Coordinates of C-alpha atoms in Angstrom, one line a residue:
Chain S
X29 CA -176.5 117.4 -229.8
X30 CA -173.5 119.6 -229.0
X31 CA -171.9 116.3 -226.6
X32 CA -172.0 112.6 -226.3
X33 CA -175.4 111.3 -225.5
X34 CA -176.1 107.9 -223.5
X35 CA -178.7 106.1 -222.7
X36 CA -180.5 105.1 -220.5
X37 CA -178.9 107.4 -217.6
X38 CA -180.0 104.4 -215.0
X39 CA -180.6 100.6 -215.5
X40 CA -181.8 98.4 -212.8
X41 CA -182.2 94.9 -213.7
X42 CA -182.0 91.3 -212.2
X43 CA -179.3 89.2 -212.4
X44 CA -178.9 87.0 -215.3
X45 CA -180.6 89.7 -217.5
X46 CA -179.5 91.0 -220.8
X47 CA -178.6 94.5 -221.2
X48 CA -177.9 96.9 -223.8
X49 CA -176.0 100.5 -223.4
X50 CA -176.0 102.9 -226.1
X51 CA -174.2 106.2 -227.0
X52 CA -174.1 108.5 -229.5
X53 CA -171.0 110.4 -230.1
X54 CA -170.5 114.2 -230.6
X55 CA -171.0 115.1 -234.0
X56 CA -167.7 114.2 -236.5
X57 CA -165.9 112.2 -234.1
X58 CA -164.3 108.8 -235.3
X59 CA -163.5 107.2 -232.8
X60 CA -165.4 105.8 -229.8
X61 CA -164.1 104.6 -226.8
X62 CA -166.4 102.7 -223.9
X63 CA -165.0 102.5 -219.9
X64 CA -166.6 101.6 -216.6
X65 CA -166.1 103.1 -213.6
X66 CA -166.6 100.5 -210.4
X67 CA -167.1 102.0 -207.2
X68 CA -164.2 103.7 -206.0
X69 CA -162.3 103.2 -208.6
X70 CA -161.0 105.0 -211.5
X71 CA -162.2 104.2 -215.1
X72 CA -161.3 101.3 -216.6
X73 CA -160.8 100.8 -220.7
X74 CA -163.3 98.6 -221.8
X75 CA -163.2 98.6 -225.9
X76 CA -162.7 101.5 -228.5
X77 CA -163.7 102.0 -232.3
X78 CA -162.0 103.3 -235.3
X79 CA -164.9 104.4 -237.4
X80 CA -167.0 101.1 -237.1
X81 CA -164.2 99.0 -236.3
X82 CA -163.2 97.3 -233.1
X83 CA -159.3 96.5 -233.3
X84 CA -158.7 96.6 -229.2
X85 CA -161.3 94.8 -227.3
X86 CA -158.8 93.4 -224.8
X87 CA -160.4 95.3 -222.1
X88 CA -163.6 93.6 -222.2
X89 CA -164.1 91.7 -219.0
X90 CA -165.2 88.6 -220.2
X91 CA -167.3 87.4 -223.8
X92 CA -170.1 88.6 -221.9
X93 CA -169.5 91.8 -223.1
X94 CA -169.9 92.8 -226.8
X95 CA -170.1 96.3 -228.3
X96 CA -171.0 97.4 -232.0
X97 CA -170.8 100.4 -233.9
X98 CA -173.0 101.4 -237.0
X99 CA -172.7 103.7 -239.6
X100 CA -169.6 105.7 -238.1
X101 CA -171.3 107.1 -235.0
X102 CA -174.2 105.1 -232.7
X103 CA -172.3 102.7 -230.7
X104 CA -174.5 100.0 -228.1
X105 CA -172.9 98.2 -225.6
X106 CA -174.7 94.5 -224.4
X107 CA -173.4 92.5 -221.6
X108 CA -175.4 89.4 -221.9
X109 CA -176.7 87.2 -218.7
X110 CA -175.6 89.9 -216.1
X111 CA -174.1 89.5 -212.4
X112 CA -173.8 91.6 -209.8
X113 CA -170.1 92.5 -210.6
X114 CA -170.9 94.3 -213.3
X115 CA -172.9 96.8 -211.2
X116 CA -170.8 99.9 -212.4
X117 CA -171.5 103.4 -214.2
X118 CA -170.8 102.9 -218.2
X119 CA -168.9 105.7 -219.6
X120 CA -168.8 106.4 -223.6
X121 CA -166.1 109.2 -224.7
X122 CA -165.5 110.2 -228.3
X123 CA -162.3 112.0 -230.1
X124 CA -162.1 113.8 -233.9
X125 CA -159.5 111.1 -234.4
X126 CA -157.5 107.9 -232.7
X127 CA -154.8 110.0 -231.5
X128 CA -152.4 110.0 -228.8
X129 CA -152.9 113.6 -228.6
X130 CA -156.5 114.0 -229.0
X131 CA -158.9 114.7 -225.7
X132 CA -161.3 112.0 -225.1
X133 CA -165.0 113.7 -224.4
X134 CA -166.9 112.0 -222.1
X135 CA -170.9 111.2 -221.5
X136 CA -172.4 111.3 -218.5
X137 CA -172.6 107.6 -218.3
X138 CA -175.0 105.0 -217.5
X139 CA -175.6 103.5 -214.0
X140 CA -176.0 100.0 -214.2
X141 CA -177.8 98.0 -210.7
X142 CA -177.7 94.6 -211.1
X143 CA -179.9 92.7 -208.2
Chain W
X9 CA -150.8 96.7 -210.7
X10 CA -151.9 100.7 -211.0
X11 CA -149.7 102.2 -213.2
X12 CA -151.8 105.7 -213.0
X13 CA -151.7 106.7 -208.9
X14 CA -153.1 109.4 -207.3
X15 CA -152.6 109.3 -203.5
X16 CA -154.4 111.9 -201.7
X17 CA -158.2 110.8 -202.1
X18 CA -159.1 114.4 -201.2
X19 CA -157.7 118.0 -200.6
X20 CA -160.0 120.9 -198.9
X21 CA -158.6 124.6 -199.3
X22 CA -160.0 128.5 -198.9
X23 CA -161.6 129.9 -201.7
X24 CA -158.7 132.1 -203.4
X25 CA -156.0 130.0 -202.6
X26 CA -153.1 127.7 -204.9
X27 CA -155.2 124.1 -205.1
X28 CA -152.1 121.6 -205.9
X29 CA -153.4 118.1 -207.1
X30 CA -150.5 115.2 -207.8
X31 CA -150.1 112.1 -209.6
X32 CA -147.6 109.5 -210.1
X33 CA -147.2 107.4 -212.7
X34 CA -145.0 104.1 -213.8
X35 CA -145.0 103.9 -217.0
X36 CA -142.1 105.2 -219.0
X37 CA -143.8 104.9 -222.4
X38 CA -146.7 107.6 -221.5
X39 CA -146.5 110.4 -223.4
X40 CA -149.7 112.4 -223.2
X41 CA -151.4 113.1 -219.9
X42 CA -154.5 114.8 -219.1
X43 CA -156.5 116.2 -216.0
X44 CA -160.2 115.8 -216.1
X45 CA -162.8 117.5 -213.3
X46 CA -166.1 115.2 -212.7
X47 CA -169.1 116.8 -210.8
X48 CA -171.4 114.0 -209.3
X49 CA -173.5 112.2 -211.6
X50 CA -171.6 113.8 -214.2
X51 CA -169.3 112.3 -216.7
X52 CA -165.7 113.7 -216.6
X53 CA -165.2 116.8 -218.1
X54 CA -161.8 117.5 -220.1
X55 CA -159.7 119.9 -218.4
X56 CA -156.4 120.5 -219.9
X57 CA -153.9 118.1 -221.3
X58 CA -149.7 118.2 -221.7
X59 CA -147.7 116.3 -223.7
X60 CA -144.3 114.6 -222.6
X61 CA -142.3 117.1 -225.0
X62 CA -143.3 120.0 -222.7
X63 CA -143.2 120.9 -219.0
X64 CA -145.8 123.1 -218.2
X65 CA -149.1 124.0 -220.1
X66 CA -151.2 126.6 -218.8
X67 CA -155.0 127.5 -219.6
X68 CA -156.4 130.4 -217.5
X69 CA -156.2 129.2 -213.6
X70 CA -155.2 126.0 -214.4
X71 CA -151.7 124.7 -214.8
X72 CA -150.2 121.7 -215.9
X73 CA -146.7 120.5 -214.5
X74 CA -144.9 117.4 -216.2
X75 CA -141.6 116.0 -214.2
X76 CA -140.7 113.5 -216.5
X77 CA -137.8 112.0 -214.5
X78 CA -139.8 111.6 -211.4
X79 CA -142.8 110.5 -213.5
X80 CA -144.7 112.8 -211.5
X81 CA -147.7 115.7 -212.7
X82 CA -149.4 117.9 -210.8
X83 CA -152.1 120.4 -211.7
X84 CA -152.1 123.8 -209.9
X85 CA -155.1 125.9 -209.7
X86 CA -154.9 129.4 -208.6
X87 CA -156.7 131.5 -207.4
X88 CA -159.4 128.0 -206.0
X89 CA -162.7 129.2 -206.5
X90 CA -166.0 127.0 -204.7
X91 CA -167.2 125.6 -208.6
X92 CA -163.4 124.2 -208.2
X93 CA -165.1 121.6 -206.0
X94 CA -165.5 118.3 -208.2
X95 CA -163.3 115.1 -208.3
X96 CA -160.1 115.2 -210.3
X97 CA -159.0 112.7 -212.1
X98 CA -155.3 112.1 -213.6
X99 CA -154.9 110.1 -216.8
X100 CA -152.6 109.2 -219.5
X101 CA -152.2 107.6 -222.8
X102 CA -149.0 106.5 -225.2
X103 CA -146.6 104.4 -226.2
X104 CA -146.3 100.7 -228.1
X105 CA -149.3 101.4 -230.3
X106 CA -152.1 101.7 -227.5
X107 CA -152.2 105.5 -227.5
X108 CA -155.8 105.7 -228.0
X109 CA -156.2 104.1 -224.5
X110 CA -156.5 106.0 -221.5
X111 CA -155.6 104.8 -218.2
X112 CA -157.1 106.9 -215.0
X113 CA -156.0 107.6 -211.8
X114 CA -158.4 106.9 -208.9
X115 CA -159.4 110.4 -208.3
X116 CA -159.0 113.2 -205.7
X117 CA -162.1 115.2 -204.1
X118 CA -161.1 118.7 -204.1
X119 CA -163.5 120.6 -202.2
X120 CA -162.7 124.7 -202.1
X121 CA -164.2 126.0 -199.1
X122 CA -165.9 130.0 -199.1

């Protein structure tokens, strides 16, 4: 597709669940980036790829949280034995390259419920 | 601590008039910045983007203003048009190797009114 594609668009699930997010970047792009938005808050860095490696996962709120990348592009996001905290809308973004000048294209997100 | 501030959670003006959003920042070493638009249930939407070398950056009716000193940027638009209406968001990125990182104001509602 012409932008970045994620998936599901809505999760509801109970607490203590295990979840997985995924997103497929546009076309071309190497480098991935993953963010949550909180309620009424702005978005918040969560991890980003170079190609299918991970060097800055300091955003990551706890080792809850994992992400992987495969083959250069498809990129799923797990947060294992949810609570209610991460209730939150997922954002995925992708650039052409890792570059401090470089736009970051967004996904429309997924919205996570967690009960 | 937010480094990334905008402070007016929303602006309302007429359709055809100068929309002026601002945002503050504290970081020195940022030195790209970009204004996104986000509809509701949307993701954010790239809207135009200056870097620290430059001052102003225009695309169409939207303009980009960089005060470096003041660490201050503001984003004009002109003439507002209703489609205008959306939530801006302010971000930036740069500096000590994490330039790949964006860090996002909280957002202003701009709602343009017929």
């Amino acid at each position: 597709g012409a932008g970045v594609s994620q998936s599901p668009s809505n999760k509801v699930t109970e607490k203590g669940k295990d979840v997985e997010l995924r997103c497929d970047p546009i076309s071309g792009h190497t480098a991935l980036y993953w963010y949550r938005q909180s309620l009424g808050q702005g978005l918040e860095f969560l991890i980003y790829f170079q190609g299918n490696s991970a060097p800055d996962k300091s955003g990551l709120p706890s080792d809850r949280f994992s992400a992987e990348r495969t083959g250069g592009s498809v990129s799923t996001l797990t947060i294992q034995r949810t609570q209610q905290e991460d209730s939150a809308v997922y954002l995925c973004a992708s650039s052409l390259v890792v570059s401090g000048v470089q736009p970051q294209h967004f996904g429309d997100g997924t919205r996570l419920s967690i009960l | 601590d937010q480094q990334v501030k905008q402070n007016s959670p929303s602006l309302s003006v007429q359709e055809g008039r100068i929309s002026i959003l601002n945002c503050d920042y504290t970081n020195s070493m940022f030195d790209y910045f970009l204004w996104y638009k986000k509809y509701p249930a949307e993701g954010p939407t790239f809207l135009i983007s200056i870097s620290s070398i430059k001052d102003k950056n225009e695309d169409g009716r939207f303009t980009v203003f960089l005060n470096k000193s003041a660490k201050h940027l503001s984003l004009h638009i002109v003439p507002s048009q209703p489609g205008d209406s959306a939530v801006y968001f302010c971000a930036a990125s740069g500096g000590g190797g994490s330039n790949y990182k964006l860090t996002f104001g909280k957002g202003t509602l701009l709602t343009v009114n017929p």
